[in-house]
GROMACS .gro file of C-alpha atoms in nm:
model
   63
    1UNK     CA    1 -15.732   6.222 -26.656
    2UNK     CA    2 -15.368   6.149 -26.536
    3UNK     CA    3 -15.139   5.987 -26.730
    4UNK     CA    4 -14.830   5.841 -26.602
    5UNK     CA    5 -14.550   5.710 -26.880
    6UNK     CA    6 -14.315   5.438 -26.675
    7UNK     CA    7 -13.986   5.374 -26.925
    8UNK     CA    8 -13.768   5.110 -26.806
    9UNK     CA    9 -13.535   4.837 -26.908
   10UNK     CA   10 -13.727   4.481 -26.992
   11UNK     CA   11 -13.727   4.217 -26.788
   12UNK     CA   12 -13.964   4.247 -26.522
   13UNK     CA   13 -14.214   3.995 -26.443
   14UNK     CA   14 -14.589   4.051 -26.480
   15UNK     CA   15 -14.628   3.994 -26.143
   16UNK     CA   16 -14.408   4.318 -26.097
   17UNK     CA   17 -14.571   4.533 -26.382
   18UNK     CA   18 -14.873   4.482 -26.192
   19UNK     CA   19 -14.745   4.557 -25.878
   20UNK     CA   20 -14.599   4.888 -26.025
   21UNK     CA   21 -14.919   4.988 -26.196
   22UNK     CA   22 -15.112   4.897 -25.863
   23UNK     CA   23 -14.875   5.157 -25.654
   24UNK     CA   24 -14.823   5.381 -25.902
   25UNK     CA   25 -15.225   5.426 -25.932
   26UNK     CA   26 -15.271   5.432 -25.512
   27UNK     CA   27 -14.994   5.646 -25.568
   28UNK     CA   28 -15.207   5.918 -25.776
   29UNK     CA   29 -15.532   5.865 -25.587
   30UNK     CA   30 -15.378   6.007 -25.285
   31UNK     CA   31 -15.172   6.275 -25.412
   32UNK     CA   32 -15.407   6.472 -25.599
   33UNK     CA   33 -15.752   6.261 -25.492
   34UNK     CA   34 -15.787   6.165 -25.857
   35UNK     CA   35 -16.076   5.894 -25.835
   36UNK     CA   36 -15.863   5.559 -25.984
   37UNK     CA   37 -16.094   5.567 -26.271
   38UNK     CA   38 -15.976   5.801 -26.430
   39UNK     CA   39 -15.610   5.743 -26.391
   40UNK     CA   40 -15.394   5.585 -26.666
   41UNK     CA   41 -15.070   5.395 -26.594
   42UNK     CA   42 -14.822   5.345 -26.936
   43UNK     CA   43 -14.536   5.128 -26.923
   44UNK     CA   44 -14.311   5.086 -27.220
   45UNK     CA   45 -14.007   4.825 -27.230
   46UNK     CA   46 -13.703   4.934 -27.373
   47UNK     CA   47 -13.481   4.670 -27.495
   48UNK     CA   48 -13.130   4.609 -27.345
   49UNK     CA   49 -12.940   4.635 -27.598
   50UNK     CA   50 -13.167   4.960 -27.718
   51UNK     CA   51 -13.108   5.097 -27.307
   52UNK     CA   52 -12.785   5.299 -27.264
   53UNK     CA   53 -12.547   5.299 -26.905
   54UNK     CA   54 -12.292   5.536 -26.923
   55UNK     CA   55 -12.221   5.509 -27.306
   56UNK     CA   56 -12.247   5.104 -27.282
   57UNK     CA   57 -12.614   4.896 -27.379
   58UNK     CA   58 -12.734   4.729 -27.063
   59UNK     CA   59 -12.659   4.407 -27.239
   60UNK     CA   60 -12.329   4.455 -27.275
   61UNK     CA   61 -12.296   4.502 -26.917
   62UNK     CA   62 -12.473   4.194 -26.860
   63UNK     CA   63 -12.805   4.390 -26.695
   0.00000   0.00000   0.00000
């Protein structure tokens, strides 16, 4: 069973999460012909202020 663990700064829409987990899945079928069943797509939201850009939090930077 793949397993694919997305980090990435929040603020995405769920319209976009879902569009990521769509591709990322087609993605995965066709790579290694895993049947989309079986395929697991993991997306964890880091907080800005928690998400570091070259020693400054995202929010700082006004990301």
């Amino acid at each position: 069973m793949p397993i694919v663990n997305i980090q990435m700064m929040e603020g995405r829409t769920d319209e976009q999460k879902a569009a990521l987990i769509r591709q990322v899945t087609d993605a995965v079928m066709s790579a290694i012909s895993s049947p989309e069943e079986s395929i697991r797509v993991l997306l964890q939201e880091i907080p800005k202020k928690h998400f570091g850009i070259s020693g400054v939090p995202a929010d700082q930077l006004g990301r």
